[in-house]
Tab-separated table of C-alpha atoms and ligand atoms in Angstrom:
chain	number	residue	atom	x	y	z
A	1	MET	CA	-8.382	12.691	-11.586
A	2	GLU	CA	-9.813	10.175	-9.134
A	3	GLN	CA	-8.369	9.380	-5.659
A	4	THR	CA	-8.597	6.269	-3.525
A	5	PHE	CA	-7.794	5.343	0.011
A	6	ILE	CA	-5.493	2.270	0.075
A	7	MET	CA	-4.417	0.676	3.559
A	8	ILE	CA	-1.947	-2.160	4.017
A	9	LYS	CA	-3.510	-3.973	7.069
A	10	PRO	CA	-1.583	-5.255	10.029
A	11	ASP	CA	-0.891	-8.703	8.505
A	12	GLY	CA	0.360	-7.115	5.235
A	13	VAL	CA	2.924	-5.016	7.437
A	14	GLN	CA	3.841	-8.062	9.585
A	15	ARG	CA	4.399	-10.431	6.528
A	16	GLY	CA	6.996	-7.933	5.054
A	17	LEU	CA	5.004	-7.102	2.020
A	18	VAL	CA	5.857	-3.465	2.488
A	19	SER	CA	9.459	-3.572	3.753
A	20	PRO	CA	11.809	-2.993	0.804
A	21	ILE	CA	15.343	-4.104	1.832
A	22	PRO	CA	14.605	-7.628	3.131
A	23	ARG	CA	12.914	-8.513	-0.120
A	24	LEU	CA	15.801	-7.257	-2.207
A	25	TYR	CA	18.017	-9.487	-0.241
A	26	THR	CA	15.808	-12.603	-0.261
A	27	GLU	CA	14.636	-12.240	-3.813
A	28	GLN	CA	17.458	-10.636	-5.697
A	29	PRO	CA	20.642	-11.717	-3.728
A	30	LEU	CA	22.901	-11.128	-6.781
A	31	ARG	CA	21.617	-7.668	-7.335
A	32	ALA	CA	21.841	-6.883	-3.573
A	33	CYS	CA	25.594	-8.115	-3.438
A	34	LEU	CA	26.317	-6.045	-6.459
A	35	ASN	CA	24.644	-2.997	-4.732
A	36	LEU	CA	26.551	-3.684	-1.578
A	37	ALA	CA	29.952	-3.991	-3.383
A	38	ILE	CA	29.317	-0.560	-5.238
A	39	GLY	CA	28.206	0.965	-1.985
A	40	PHE	CA	31.425	-0.323	-0.162
A	41	CYS	CA	33.727	1.010	-2.999
A	42	SER	CA	31.945	4.321	-3.014
A	43	GLY	CA	32.091	4.493	0.803
A	44	LEU	CA	35.950	3.961	0.647
A	45	LEU	CA	36.160	7.023	-1.579
A	46	GLU	CA	33.673	9.190	0.298
A	47	PRO	CA	32.115	7.731	3.682
A	48	SER	CA	28.998	9.900	3.446
A	49	LEU	CA	28.258	8.009	0.203
A	50	ILE	CA	27.390	4.878	2.098
A	51	ILE	CA	24.350	6.473	3.757
A	52	GLY	CA	23.268	8.127	0.571
A	53	PHE	CA	23.503	4.607	-1.033
A	54	VAL	CA	21.562	2.771	1.544
A	55	PHE	CA	18.827	5.483	1.363
A	56	ALA	CA	18.881	5.128	-2.415
A	57	ILE	CA	18.322	1.468	-2.544
A	58	SER	CA	15.616	1.740	0.159
A	59	LEU	CA	13.785	4.347	-2.211
A	60	LEU	CA	14.312	2.087	-5.312
A	61	GLN	CA	12.804	-0.932	-3.741
A	62	ILE	CA	9.563	0.462	-2.332
A	63	GLY	CA	7.899	-2.788	-1.669
A	64	ASP	CA	5.544	-5.231	-3.610
A	65	ILE	CA	2.213	-3.733	-2.836
A	66	ILE	CA	3.287	-0.120	-3.186
A	67	SER	CA	5.169	-0.697	-6.560
A	68	ARG	CA	2.092	-2.288	-8.158
A	69	PHE	CA	0.230	1.010	-7.806
A	70	GLU	CA	3.368	3.006	-8.883
A	71	LYS	CA	4.059	0.709	-11.896
A	72	LYS	CA	0.591	0.754	-13.012
A	73	GLY	CA	0.657	4.625	-13.432
A	74	TYR	CA	-0.787	6.025	-10.315
A	75	TYR	CA	0.616	8.779	-8.162
A	76	LEU	CA	1.163	8.521	-4.272
A	77	LYS	CA	-0.575	11.500	-2.793
A	78	ALA	CA	-0.193	10.752	0.965
A	79	MET	CA	1.384	7.848	3.196
A	80	LYS	CA	1.744	7.196	6.691
A	81	PHE	CA	2.667	4.339	8.994
A	82	MET	CA	0.504	4.300	12.141
A	83	ASN	CA	-1.345	2.614	14.908
A	84	VAL	CA	-5.020	2.983	14.863
A	85	GLU	CA	-7.350	3.572	17.792
A	86	LYS	CA	-10.409	1.187	18.338
A	87	SER	CA	-12.898	4.210	17.887
A	88	PHE	CA	-11.015	5.220	14.724
A	89	ALA	CA	-11.267	1.683	13.193
A	90	GLN	CA	-14.920	1.558	14.248
A	91	GLN	CA	-15.424	4.775	12.305
A	92	HIS	CA	-13.548	3.537	9.196
A	93	TYR	CA	-15.675	0.466	9.069
A	94	ALA	CA	-18.897	2.010	10.282
A	95	ASP	CA	-20.890	0.732	7.268
A	96	LEU	CA	-20.180	-2.923	8.469
A	97	SER	CA	-21.064	-2.304	12.218
A	98	ALA	CA	-24.063	-4.649	11.849
A	99	GLN	CA	-21.948	-7.586	10.561
A	100	PRO	CA	-21.307	-10.494	12.875
A	101	PHE	CA	-17.467	-10.087	12.195
A	102	PHE	CA	-17.457	-6.440	13.017
A	103	ALA	CA	-15.732	-6.715	16.485
A	104	LYS	CA	-13.159	-9.247	15.226
A	105	LEU	CA	-12.383	-6.969	12.167
A	106	VAL	CA	-11.790	-4.010	14.415
A	107	ASP	CA	-9.571	-5.922	16.773
A	108	TYR	CA	-7.519	-7.130	13.789
A	109	ILE	CA	-7.177	-3.709	12.355
A	110	ILE	CA	-5.868	-2.306	15.614
A	111	SER	CA	-3.609	-5.458	16.271
A	112	GLY	CA	-0.622	-3.741	14.706
A	113	PRO	CA	0.360	-0.796	12.724
A	114	VAL	CA	-0.923	-0.180	9.078
A	115	VAL	CA	0.204	1.795	6.085
A	116	ALA	CA	-2.324	4.344	4.983
A	117	MET	CA	-1.971	5.829	1.630
A	118	VAL	CA	-3.881	7.916	-0.997
A	119	TRP	CA	-3.270	7.063	-4.714
A	120	GLU	CA	-4.413	9.279	-7.580
A	121	GLY	CA	-5.082	8.401	-11.238
A	122	LYS	CA	-7.613	7.745	-13.948
A	123	ASP	CA	-10.193	5.300	-12.556
A	124	VAL	CA	-8.049	4.378	-9.607
A	125	VAL	CA	-10.928	3.311	-7.423
A	126	LEU	CA	-12.223	0.586	-9.567
A	127	THR	CA	-8.873	-0.399	-10.953
A	128	GLY	CA	-7.334	-0.249	-7.591
A	129	ARG	CA	-9.912	-2.758	-6.437
A	130	ARG	CA	-8.904	-4.984	-9.375
A	131	ILE	CA	-5.200	-4.815	-8.455
A	132	ILE	CA	-6.379	-5.815	-4.782
A	133	GLY	CA	-8.519	-8.572	-5.867
A	134	ALA	CA	-11.730	-10.006	-4.564
A	135	THR	CA	-12.556	-9.678	-0.718
A	136	ARG	CA	-12.267	-13.406	-0.198
A	137	PRO	CA	-8.877	-14.426	-1.144
A	138	TRP	CA	-9.870	-17.882	-2.447
A	139	GLU	CA	-11.932	-15.860	-4.965
A	140	ALA	CA	-9.128	-13.375	-5.814
A	141	ALA	CA	-7.407	-14.050	-9.131
A	142	PRO	CA	-3.750	-14.905	-9.157
A	143	GLY	CA	-1.842	-11.968	-9.897
A	144	THR	CA	-3.897	-9.733	-7.752
A	145	ILE	CA	-2.583	-8.754	-4.316
A	146	ARG	CA	-5.041	-10.785	-2.313
A	147	GLY	CA	-4.825	-13.630	-4.881
A	148	ASP	CA	-1.063	-13.718	-4.434
A	149	HIS	CA	-0.673	-13.000	-0.707
A	150	ALA	CA	-3.782	-14.021	1.212
A	151	VAL	CA	-5.714	-17.010	2.308
A	152	GLU	CA	-8.341	-15.975	4.769
A	153	VAL	CA	-11.130	-13.322	4.453
A	154	SER	CA	-10.266	-11.939	7.824
A	155	ARG	CA	-6.462	-11.611	6.937
A	156	ASN	CA	-6.760	-10.200	3.442
A	157	VAL	CA	-3.700	-7.941	3.544
A	158	ILE	CA	-5.128	-4.669	2.137
A	159	HIS	CA	-8.087	-2.254	1.972
A	160	GLY	CA	-9.230	-0.027	-0.938
A	161	SER	CA	-12.129	2.157	-1.316
A	162	ASP	CA	-15.060	0.647	-3.021
A	163	SER	CA	-16.477	3.907	-4.645
A	164	VAL	CA	-15.379	7.430	-5.346
A	165	GLU	CA	-17.825	8.735	-2.757
A	166	ASN	CA	-16.468	6.467	-0.064
A	167	GLY	CA	-12.884	7.192	-1.244
A	168	LYS	CA	-13.518	10.870	-0.503
A	169	LYS	CA	-14.808	10.054	2.930
A	170	GLU	CA	-12.035	7.705	3.879
A	171	ILE	CA	-9.367	10.216	2.670
A	172	ALA	CA	-10.958	12.875	4.752
A	173	LEU	CA	-11.028	10.779	7.804
A	174	TRP	CA	-7.343	9.475	7.501
A	175	PHE	CA	-5.640	12.521	6.063
A	176	PRO	CA	-7.543	15.436	7.473
A	177	GLY	CA	-4.344	17.554	6.966
A	178	GLY	CA	-4.598	17.244	3.348
A	179	LEU	CA	-2.418	15.674	0.537
A	180	ALA	CA	0.836	16.234	-1.178
A	181	GLU	CA	0.799	18.637	-4.152
A	182	TRP	CA	3.007	17.308	-6.902
A	183	LYS	CA	2.820	16.113	-10.599
A	184	SER	CA	5.101	13.261	-11.803
A	185	ASN	CA	7.398	13.960	-14.698
A	186	LEU	CA	6.118	10.868	-16.229
A	187	HIS	CA	2.717	12.105	-16.517
A	188	PRO	CA	2.573	12.726	-20.261
A	189	TRP	CA	4.120	9.321	-20.799
A	190	ILE	CA	1.296	7.620	-18.886
A	191	TYR	CA	-1.712	9.779	-19.628
A	192	GLU	CA	-2.895	11.184	-23.006
B	70	DAT	P1	-13.365	-5.225	1.122
B	70	DAT	O1	-12.314	-5.055	2.007
B	70	DAT	O2	-12.967	-6.073	-0.111
B	70	DAT	O3	-14.056	-3.809	0.653
B	70	DAT	P2	-15.851	-5.430	2.725
B	70	DAT	O4	-15.789	-3.977	2.705
B	70	DAT	O5	-16.983	-6.203	2.406
B	70	DAT	O6	-14.652	-5.969	1.751
B	70	DAT	O7	-15.308	-5.882	4.047
B	70	DAT	C1	-14.197	-5.367	4.808
B	70	DAT	C2	-13.323	-6.276	5.395
B	70	DAT	O8	-14.056	-7.127	6.434
B	70	DAT	C3	-12.801	-7.279	4.523
B	70	DAT	O9	-11.607	-6.830	3.758
B	70	DAT	C4	-12.518	-8.427	5.363
B	70	DAT	C5	-13.644	-8.383	6.383
B	70	DAT	N1	-14.584	-9.326	6.175
B	70	DAT	C6	-15.413	-9.173	5.062
B	70	DAT	N2	-16.231	-10.378	5.191
B	70	DAT	C7	-15.957	-11.185	6.249
B	70	DAT	C8	-16.359	-12.364	6.848
B	70	DAT	N3	-17.408	-13.024	6.350
B	70	DAT	N4	-15.727	-12.951	7.871
B	70	DAT	C9	-14.598	-12.248	8.417
B	70	DAT	N5	-14.174	-11.043	7.969
B	70	DAT	C10	-14.743	-10.348	6.801
B	71	MG	MG1	-15.033	-2.322	1.677
């Protein structure tokens, strides 16, 4: 199965497209209240349940961007939340070093933390690019991440490898320690 490198860029992080709990409260207030009530009642019976409960809802609501890949049927193989050094950003975007926007692009990528991930699945490189949408957000179809969440090409929320070959290079660069070994129990329900 194919693997791709996906990165939520600093604007995606700052705009809360990753963070789970605030979205639950702003978009599904009734469900959030119900969850809180259940959590409170269980906490009365057993205080340690409150902590387990908060942890459980944060796992259930794993964020808009991440859940698009997960719902599609792809498997998370690695994820880290990190700040990037300038030289590292230059290395990641080395293919674009001759472009006039290169310096600006590098400054933007190091302007705040990013979420770096590896996703695995059938045709995940190409399909991942389709989920992300066109580079220029005004050309990205509604329903894609950039189509739904971005306006400017220089603030387009997310990166995805553009070929299997580049995916391998990017995964090696960002996750030199290797990936998680696991197989989802849903696998036979998603893949033939
Ligand atoms: P993609 O991220 O869709 O693979 P790319 O590899 O051509 O696109 O460019 C990398 C990033 O560089 C892109 O996501 C946003 C930025 N970028 C591309 N074209 C740009 C432009 N004309 N002005 C400013 N930033 C640009
Ligand atoms: Mg690219």
